[in-house]
XYZ file of C-alpha atoms in Angstrom:
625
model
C 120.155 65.233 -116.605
C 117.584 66.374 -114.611
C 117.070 70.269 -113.480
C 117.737 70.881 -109.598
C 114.509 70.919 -107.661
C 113.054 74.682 -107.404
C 112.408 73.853 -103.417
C 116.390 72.481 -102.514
C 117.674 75.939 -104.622
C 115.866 78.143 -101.913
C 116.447 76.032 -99.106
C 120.141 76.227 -99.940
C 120.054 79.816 -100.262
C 117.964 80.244 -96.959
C 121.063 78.338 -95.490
C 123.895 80.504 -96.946
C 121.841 83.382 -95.360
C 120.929 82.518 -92.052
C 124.897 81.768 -92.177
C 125.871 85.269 -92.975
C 123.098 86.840 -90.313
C 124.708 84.555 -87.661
C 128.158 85.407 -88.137
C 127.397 88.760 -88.086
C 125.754 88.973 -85.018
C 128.313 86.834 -83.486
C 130.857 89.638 -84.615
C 128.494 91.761 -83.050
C 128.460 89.893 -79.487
C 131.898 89.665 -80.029
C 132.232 93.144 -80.197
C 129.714 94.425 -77.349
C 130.963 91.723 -75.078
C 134.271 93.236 -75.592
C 133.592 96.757 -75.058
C 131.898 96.085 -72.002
C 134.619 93.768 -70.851
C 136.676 96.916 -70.947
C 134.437 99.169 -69.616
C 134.009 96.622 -66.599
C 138.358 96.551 -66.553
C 138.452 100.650 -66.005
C 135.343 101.267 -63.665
C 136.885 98.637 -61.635
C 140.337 98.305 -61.625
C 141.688 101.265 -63.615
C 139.037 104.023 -61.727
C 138.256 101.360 -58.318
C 139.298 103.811 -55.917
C 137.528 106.388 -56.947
C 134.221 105.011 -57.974
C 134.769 102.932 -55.054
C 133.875 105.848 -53.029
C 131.454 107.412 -55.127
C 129.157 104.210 -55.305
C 127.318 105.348 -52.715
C 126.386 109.154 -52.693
C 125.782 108.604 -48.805
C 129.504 108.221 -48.610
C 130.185 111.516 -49.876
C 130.080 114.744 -47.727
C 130.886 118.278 -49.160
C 131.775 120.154 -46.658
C 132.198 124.362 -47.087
C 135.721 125.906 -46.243
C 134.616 129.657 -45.497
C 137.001 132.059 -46.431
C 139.357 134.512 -44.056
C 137.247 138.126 -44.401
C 139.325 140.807 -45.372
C 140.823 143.253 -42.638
C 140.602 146.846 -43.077
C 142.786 149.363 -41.864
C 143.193 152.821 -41.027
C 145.262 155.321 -43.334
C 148.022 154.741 -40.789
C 148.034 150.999 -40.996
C 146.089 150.218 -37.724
C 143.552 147.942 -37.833
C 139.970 148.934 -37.042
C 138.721 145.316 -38.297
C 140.114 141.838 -38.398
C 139.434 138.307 -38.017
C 140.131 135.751 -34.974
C 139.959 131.902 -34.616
C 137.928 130.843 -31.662
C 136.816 127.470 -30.564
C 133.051 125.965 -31.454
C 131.126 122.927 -30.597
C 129.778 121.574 -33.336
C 127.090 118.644 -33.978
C 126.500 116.724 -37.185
C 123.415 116.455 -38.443
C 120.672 114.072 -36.625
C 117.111 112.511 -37.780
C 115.068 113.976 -35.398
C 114.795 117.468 -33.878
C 114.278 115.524 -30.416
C 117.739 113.515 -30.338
C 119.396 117.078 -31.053
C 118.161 118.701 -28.213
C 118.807 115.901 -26.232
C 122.450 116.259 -27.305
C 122.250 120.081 -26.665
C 120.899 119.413 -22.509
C 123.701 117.035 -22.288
C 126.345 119.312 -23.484
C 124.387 122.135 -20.811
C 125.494 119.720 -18.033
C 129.606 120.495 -18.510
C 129.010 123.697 -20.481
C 126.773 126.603 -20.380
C 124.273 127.039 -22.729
C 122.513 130.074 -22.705
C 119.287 130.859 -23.498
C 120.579 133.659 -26.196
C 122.217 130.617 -27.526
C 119.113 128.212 -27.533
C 117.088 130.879 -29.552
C 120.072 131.289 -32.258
C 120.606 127.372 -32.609
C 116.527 127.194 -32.897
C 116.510 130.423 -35.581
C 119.770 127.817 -37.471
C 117.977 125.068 -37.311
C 115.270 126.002 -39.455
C 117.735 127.675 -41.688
C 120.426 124.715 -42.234
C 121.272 123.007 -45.249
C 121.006 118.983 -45.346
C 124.493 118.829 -44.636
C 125.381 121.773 -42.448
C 127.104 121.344 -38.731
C 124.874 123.029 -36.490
C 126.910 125.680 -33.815
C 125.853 124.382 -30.392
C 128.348 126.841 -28.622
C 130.709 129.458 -29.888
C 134.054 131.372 -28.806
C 134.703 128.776 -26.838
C 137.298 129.468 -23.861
C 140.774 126.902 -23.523
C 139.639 125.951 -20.056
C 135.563 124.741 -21.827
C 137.728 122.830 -24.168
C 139.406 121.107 -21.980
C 136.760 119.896 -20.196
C 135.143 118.825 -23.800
C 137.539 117.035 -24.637
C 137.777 115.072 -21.597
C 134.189 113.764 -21.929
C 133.887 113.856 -25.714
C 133.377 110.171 -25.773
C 130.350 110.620 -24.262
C 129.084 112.395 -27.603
C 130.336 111.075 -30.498
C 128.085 113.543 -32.641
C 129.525 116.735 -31.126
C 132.954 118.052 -32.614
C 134.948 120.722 -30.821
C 136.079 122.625 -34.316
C 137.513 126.507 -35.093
C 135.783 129.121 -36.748
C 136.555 132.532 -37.609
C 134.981 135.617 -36.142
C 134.974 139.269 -36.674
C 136.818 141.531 -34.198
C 136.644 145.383 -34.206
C 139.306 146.785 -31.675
C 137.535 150.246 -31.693
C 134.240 148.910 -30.898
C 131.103 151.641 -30.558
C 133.482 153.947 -31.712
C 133.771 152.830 -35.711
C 130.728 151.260 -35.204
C 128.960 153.255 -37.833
C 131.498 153.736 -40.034
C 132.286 149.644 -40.639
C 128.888 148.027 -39.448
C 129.021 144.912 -38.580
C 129.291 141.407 -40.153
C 125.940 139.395 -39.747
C 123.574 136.369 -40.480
C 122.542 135.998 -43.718
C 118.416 136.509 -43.989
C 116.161 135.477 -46.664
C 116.553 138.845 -48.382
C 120.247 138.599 -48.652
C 120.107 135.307 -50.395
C 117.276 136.739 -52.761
C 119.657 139.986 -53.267
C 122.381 137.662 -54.075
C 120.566 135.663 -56.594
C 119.843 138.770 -58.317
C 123.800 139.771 -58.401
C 124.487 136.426 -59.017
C 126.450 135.814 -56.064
C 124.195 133.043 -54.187
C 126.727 130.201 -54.816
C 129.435 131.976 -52.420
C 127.154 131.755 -49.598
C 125.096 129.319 -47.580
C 121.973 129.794 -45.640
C 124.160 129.720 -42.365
C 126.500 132.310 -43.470
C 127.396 135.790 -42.582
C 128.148 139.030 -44.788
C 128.540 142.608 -44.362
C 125.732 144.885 -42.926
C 126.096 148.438 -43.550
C 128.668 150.840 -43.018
C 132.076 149.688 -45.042
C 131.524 145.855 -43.930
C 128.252 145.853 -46.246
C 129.124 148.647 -49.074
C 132.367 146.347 -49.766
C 131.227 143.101 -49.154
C 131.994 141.812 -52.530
C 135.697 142.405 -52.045
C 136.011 141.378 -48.462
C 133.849 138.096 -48.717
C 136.484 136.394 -50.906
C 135.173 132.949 -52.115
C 133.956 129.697 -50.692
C 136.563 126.524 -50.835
C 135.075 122.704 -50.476
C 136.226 119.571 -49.161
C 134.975 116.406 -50.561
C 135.022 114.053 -47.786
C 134.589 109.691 -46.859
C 131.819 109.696 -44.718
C 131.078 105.654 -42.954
C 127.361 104.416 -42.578
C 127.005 106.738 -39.432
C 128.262 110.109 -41.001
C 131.944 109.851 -39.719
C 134.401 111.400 -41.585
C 137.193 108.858 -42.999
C 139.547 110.892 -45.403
C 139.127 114.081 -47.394
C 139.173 112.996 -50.794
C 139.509 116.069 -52.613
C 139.801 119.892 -51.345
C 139.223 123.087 -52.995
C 140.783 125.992 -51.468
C 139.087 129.355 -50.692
C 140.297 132.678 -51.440
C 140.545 135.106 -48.731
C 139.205 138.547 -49.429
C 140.680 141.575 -49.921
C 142.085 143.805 -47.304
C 140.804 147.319 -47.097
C 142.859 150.735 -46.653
C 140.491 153.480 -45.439
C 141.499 157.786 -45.755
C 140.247 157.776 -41.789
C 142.767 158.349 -39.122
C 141.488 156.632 -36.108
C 142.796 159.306 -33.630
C 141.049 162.089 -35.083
C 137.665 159.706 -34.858
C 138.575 159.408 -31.481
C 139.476 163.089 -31.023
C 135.804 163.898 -32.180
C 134.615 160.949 -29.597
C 136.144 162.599 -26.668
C 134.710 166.165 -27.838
C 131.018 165.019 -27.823
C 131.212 163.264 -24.909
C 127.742 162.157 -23.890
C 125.880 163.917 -26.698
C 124.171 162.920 -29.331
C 124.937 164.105 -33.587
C 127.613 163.548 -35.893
C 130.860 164.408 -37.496
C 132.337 164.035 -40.895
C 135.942 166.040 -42.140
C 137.032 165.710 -45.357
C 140.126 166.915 -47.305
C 139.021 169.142 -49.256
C 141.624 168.640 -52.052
C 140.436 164.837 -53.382
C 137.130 164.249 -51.336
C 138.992 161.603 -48.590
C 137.156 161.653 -45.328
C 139.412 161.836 -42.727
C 136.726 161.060 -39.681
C 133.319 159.838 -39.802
C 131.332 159.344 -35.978
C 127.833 159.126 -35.448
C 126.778 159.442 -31.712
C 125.607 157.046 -30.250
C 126.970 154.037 -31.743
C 126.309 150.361 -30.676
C 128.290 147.469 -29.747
C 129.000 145.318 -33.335
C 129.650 141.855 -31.042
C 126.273 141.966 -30.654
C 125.248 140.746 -34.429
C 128.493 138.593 -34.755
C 126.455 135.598 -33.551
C 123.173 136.598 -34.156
C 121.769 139.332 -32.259
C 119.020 138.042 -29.979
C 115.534 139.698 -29.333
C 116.159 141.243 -26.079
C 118.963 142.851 -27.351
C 117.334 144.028 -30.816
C 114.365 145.153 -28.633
C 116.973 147.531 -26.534
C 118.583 149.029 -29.093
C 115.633 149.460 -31.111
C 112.980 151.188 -28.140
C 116.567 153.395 -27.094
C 115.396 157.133 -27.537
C 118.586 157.491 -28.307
C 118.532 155.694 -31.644
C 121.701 154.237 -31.504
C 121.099 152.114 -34.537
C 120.623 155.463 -36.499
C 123.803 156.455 -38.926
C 123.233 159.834 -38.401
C 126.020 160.858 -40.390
C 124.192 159.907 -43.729
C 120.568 158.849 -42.702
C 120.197 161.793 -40.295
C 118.136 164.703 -41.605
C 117.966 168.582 -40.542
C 117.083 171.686 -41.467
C 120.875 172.951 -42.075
C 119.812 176.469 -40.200
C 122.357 179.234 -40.822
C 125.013 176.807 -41.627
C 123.361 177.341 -45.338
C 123.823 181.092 -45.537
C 127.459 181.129 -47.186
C 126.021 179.027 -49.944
C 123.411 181.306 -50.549
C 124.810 184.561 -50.504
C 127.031 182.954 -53.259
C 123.597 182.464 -54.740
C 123.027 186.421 -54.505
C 126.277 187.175 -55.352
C 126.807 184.679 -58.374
C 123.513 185.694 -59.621
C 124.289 189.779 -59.504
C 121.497 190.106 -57.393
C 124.266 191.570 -54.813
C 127.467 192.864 -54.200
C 129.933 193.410 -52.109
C 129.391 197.128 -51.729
C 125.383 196.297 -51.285
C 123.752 197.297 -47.796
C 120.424 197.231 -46.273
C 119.377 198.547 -42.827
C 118.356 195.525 -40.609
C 115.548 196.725 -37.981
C 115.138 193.407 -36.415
C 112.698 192.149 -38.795
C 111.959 191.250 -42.171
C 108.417 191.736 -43.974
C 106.508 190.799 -47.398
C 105.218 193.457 -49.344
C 101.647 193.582 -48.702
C 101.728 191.445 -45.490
C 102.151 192.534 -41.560
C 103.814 189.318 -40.900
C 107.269 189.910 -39.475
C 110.218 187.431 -40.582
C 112.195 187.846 -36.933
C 116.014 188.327 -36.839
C 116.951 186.243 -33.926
C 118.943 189.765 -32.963
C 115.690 191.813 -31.721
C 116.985 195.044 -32.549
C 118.546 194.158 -35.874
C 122.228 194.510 -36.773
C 122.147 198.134 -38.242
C 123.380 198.497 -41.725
C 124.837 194.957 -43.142
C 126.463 194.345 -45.883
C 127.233 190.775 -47.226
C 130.322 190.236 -45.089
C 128.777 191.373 -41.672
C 125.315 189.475 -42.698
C 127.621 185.852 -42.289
C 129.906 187.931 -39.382
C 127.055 188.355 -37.271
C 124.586 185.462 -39.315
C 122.117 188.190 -40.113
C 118.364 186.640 -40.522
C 117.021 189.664 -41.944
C 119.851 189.829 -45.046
C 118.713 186.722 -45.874
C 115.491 186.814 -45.704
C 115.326 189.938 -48.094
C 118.150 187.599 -50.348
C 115.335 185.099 -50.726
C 113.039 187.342 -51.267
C 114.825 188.818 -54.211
C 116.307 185.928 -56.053
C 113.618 183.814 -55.707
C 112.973 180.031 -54.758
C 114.396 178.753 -58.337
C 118.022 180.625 -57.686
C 118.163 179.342 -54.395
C 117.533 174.954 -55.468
C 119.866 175.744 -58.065
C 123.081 176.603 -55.598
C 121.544 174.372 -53.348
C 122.102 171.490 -55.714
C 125.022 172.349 -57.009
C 126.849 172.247 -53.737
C 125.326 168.864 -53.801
C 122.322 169.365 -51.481
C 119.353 167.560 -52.572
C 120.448 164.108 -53.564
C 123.389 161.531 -52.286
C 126.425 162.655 -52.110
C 127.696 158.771 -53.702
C 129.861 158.109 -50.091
C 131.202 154.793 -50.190
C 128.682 153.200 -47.094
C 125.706 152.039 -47.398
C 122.431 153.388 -46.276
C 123.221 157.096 -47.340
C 119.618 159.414 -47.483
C 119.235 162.296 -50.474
C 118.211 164.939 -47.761
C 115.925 167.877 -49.407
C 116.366 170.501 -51.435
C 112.660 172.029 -52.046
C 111.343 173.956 -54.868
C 107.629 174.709 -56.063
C 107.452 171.104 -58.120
C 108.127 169.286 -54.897
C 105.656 170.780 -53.132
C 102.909 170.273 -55.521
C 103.958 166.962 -56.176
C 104.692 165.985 -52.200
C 101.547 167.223 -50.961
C 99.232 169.250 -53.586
C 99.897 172.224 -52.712
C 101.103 175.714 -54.610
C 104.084 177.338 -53.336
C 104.206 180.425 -51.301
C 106.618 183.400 -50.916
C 106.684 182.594 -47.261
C 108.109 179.323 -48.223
C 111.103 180.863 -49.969
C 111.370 183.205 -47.158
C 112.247 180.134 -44.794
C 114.426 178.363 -47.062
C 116.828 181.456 -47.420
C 117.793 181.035 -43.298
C 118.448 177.411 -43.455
C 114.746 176.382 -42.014
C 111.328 175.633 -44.207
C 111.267 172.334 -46.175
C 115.296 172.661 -46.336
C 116.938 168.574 -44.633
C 120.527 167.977 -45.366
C 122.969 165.168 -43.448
C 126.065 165.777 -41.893
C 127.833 164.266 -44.477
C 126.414 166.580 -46.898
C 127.153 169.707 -45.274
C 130.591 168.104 -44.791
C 131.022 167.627 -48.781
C 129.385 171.316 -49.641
C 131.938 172.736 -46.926
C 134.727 171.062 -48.589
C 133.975 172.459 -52.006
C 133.584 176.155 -50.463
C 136.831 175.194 -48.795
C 138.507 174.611 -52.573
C 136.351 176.636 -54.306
C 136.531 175.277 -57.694
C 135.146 171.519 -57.588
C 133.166 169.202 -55.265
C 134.224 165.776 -54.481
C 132.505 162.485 -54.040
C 133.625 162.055 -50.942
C 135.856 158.428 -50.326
C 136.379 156.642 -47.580
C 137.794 153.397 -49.077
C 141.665 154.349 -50.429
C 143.066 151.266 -51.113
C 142.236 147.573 -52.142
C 144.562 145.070 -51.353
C 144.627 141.530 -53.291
C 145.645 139.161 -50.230
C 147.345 136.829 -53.261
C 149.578 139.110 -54.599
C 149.401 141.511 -52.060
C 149.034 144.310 -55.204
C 147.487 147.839 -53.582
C 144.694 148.724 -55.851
C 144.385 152.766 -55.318
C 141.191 154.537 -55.663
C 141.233 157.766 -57.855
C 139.609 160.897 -56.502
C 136.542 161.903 -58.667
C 134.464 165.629 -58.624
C 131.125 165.642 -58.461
C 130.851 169.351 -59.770
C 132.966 171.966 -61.214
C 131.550 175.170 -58.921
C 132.139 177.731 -61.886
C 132.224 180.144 -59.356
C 133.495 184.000 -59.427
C 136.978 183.707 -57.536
C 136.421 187.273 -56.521
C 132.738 186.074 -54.646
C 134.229 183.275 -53.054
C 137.125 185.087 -51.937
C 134.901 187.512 -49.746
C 132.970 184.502 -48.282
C 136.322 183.218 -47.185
C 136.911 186.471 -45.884
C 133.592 186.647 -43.593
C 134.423 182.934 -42.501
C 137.458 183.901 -40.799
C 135.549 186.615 -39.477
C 133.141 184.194 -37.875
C 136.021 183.041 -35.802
C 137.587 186.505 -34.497
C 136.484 188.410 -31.842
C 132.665 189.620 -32.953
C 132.080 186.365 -34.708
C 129.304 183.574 -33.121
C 132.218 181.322 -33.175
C 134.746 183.519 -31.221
C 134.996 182.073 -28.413
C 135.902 178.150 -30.081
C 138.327 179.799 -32.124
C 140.218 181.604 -29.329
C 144.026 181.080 -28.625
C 144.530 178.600 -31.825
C 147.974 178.739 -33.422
C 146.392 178.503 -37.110
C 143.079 180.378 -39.140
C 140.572 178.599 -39.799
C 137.079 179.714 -41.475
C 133.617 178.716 -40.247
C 129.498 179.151 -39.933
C 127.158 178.650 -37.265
C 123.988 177.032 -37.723
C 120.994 176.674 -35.320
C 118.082 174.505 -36.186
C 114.717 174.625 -34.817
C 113.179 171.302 -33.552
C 109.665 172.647 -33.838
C 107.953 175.969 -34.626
C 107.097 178.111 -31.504
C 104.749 179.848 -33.374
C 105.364 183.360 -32.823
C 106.624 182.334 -28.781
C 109.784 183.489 -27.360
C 112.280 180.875 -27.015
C 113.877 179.843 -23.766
C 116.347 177.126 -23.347
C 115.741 176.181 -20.036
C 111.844 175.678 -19.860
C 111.926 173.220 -23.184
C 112.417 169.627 -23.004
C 115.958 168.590 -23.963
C 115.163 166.723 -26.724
C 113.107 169.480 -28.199
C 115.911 172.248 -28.111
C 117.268 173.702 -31.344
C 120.444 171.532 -32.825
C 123.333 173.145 -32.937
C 125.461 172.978 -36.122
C 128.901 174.112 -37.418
C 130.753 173.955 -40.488
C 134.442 174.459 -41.047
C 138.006 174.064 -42.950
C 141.210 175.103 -41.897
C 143.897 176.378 -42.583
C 141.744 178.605 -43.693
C 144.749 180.104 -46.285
C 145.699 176.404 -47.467
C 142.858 174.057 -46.074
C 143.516 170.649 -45.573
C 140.471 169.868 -43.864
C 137.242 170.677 -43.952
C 133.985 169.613 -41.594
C 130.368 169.791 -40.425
C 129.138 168.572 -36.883
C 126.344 168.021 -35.487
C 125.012 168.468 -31.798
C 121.645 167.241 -31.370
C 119.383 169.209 -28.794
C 122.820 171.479 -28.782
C 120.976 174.590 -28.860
C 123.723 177.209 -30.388
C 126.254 176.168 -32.682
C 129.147 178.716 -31.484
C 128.420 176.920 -27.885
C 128.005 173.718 -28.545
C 129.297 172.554 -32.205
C 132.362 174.909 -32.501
C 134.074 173.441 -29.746
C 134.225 170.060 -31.224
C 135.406 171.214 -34.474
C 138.354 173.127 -32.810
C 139.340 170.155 -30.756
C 139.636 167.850 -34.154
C 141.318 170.772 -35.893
C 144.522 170.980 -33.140
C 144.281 167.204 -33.638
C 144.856 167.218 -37.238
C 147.002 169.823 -37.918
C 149.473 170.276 -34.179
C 152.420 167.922 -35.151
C 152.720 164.792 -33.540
C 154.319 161.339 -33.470
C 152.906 158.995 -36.402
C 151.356 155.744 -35.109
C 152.662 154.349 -38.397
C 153.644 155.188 -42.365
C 150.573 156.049 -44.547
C 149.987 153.356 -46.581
C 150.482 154.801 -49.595
């Protein structure tokens, strides 16, 4: 029998091969054609609906639910801030700049348009995401809706829609102390970047600007929602597909009572400065003014440039938080702090005494320190030196303790640096000493400098709010607080009252027996021979206080009189205070600008919000606590 032919062995092989290869690719197919069979069943049958809508990101509009601000309160439960709903025209996004203000002169026609409001839609405009609704018209009144509605067909791109706005009942009067709620500007968004807190806003939005309203913003903001809307091939919504709700933000309890704010209001009347009282037991501030304020509506839309321009070129700088950005020499107001500094220091007692011709001078020098008293105020001890506010006795303290003692019980009453209040915007003030001078401007520091210091004048700035804190600790005499305005955080889910906790700033480590005779000489400052006798007179409790005057600008060796200086270059006038002076529960500093004496001018003020606080009345509601 013959062998099989080499050739037919591989050409059957070759077929039993290509067999194999086939039928496993057909598996394959098989396989492929099958798993995109299903595929094909869930993207359009199982998941239609949904990718339905999605097949076209056109068709899909995210639209931003902002959330309801937080409201904040007074200690007594009345509200000094809150939100409203308000009508607002609305138009969708267009092509061309052109057709939008084409829709804008037509809506003019039945509506007005002002030109404030032209310049803020302009100023959104360039600011708008892709998406975004631009405000034609806000705060809308029921009577403008109406006649909206009736021609709405007319513009099919214009929606009459609600927003929420930010109402503050007190208006100029907590001005300061809340701020205001405003447009977001290119450094906001880059600040929130940084914090990591750019997602909860968008380029239209609004967040707190100083005061409370921008120190808290985190809390009251709360956090944006979404709805994920059908849009048709000309940007009309269908449905909402999906939403995503926002959380409110948190309400806000504050330690002021609103009727002592207004108490101090009424007090300055017309003037210009500032008050701050504290409790001097945990630090709570109990009123905080500035004078003048400013009208927050102003910035709830947008404030336009007129209006900036005013309030900006006012010489009465109402923008100006004097309360924590406003700067003075502290004047006399200083001198209980420092004769603790003599006292603490053993560089006096209370037994010590000079005799007080009218005049202090350097050894060596034939310059003469002037008392404001020009014959002096005979012998003076450390009691009679505060009394009677004795330049001379202070000007020898200085002298003898030197500029170093001095910073030291400067800063540890807290002057010199922020006091850590709970508001936004707060300055350090100064307290000088020989490496600030040579550092500030070069130059070596001189006796004469010290000499200044030690009467509240010199290099010496403070703020109200600082005196206020310093007061308060004198008041306790064992620790200073950071002072608090913020008491209570409120979750708006749970409703759960978050308390804050009172925290010192310093322990004083103070002689009781030294503070106890400054006490003494405070109350003295108040009775009859005291330069704030006359504020004091007739009240049904004690209470302890200073006078301060500040100079403006240096006369130079000229007599001062009141009436032949400008108004806005007299002296301030300053006062610091706490009372009941045996148990204090409150403690103060205010500020008169242009004043002239603080007995005369400041005193007054500080007696007014004293028979406030402490003459029983009828609660406007529980304390919240």
């Amino acid at each position: 029998m013959r062998p099989p032919n080499r050739s037919t062995r591989h050409r059957s092989s070759g077929i039993i091969d290509f067999k194999k290869r086939l039928g496993a690719t057909l598996v394959a197919l098989v396989i492929l054609v099958g798993i995109l069979a299903a595929r094909i069943i869930y993207l359009q049958i199982i998941r239609f609906e949904h990718y339905s809508v999605m097949s076209n990101d056109n068709r899909i509009k995210v639209v931003p639910r902002i959330p309801g601000r937080g409201m904040i309160f007074d200690r007594n439960g009345v509200v000094l801030a809150e939100n409203y709903s308000a009508y607002t025209l609305e138009l969708e996004p267009l092509e061309e700049e052109a057709d939008f203000w084409g829709v804008v002169d037509g809506i003019s026609n039945l509506i007005e348009i002002t030109n404030d409001d032209r310049e803020r839609i302009q100023e959104t405009l360039a600011r708008r995401s892709r998406f975004a609704n631009i405000v034609i018209r806000g705060e809308l009144s029921d009577e403008e809706a109406a006649i909206f509605l009736a021609n709405a067909y007319t513009f099919p791109k214009v929606k009459l829609g609600a927003r929420l706005y930010r109402r503050y009942p007190f208006g100029e009067l907590t001005s300061h102390l809340l701020g205001y709620v405003g447009r977001v500007t290119d450094q906001d968004l880059e600040d929130l970047e940084r914090q990591g807190q750019r997602s909860n806003y968008l380029r239209t939005d609004r967040k707190g600007k100083l005061g409370i309203e921008g120190y808290y913003e985190s809390a009251l903001r709360g956090k944006l929602g979404y709805d994920y809307v059908e849009v048709n091939s000309k940007g009309k919504t269908i449905r909402t597909i999906e939403s995503d709700l926002p959380t409110n933000g948190k309400n806000l309890y504050l330690s002021i009572d609103i009727r002592l704010q207004q108490a101090a209001e009424e007090a300055f009347g017309d003037r210009r400065g500032a008050l701050v009282a504290l409790d001097p037991n945990d630090g709570s501030v109990l009123a905080f003014l500035s004078k003048p304020g400013f009208d927050p509506v102003l910035f709830s839309l947008g404030i336009t440039r007129d209006n900036w321009k005013a309030l900006q070129s006012s010489p009465d700088r109402p923008l100006v938080n004097r309360a924590i950005a406003g700067t003075y020499p502290p004047g006399s107001t200083i001198k209980p702090f420092f004769a603790l500094a003599g006292l603490e220091s053993g560089a006096r007692t209370a037994s010590w005494t000079m005799s007080d011709p009218g005049y202090f001078t350097i050894k060596g020098s034939k310059h003469r320190f002037r008392d404001w008293k020009k014959n002096g105020h005979g012998v003076v001890d450390t009691h009679k030196a505060i009394v009677e506010s004795c330049d001379t006795y202070f000007y020898k303290l200085a002298n003898d303790v030197g500029i170093d003692v001095l910073h030291e019980y400067s800063r540890r009453f807290g002057f010199g640096s922020p006091t850590g209040l709970d508001i936004l915007g707060e300055y350090a003030g100064l307290a000088p000493n020989p490496q600030w001078k040579q550092k500030r401007f070069g130059q070596k520091w001189f006796l004469g400098d010290t000499i200044s210091v030690g009467i509240g004048q010199g290099y010496n700035l403070v703020t109200p709010t600082q005196l206020a804190v310093a007061t308060a600790g004198l008041a306790n005499g064992a620790n200073v607080f950071v002072p608090r305005i913020v008491q209570g955080i409120q979750d708006n889910r749970d409703q759960e009252l978050e308390l804050t906790t009172p925290l010192p700033m310093f322990s004083l480590k103070l002689h009781a027996e030294n503070v106890e005779l400054i006490h003494h000489a405070m109350i003295d400052v108040t009775r009859p021979g005291g330069t704030a006798a006359a504020a004091a007179a007739g009240a049904k409790y004690t209470f302890a206080g200073k006078t301060g005057t500040a100079q403006v600008f240096s006369l130079k060796g000229a007599e001062y009189n009141e009436a032949q200086i400008d108004e806005r270059l007299r002296d301030h006038a300053l006062f610091i205070a706490y009372a009941p002076a045996e148990h204090p529960k409150i403690a103060l500093a205010v500020l008169v600008e242009n004043g002239g004496h603080g007995g005369s001018a400041a005193a007054p003020i500080a007696r007014k919000v004293f028979d406030t606080y402490l003459t029983p009345r009828v609660p406007i509601g529980e304390d919240f606590r």
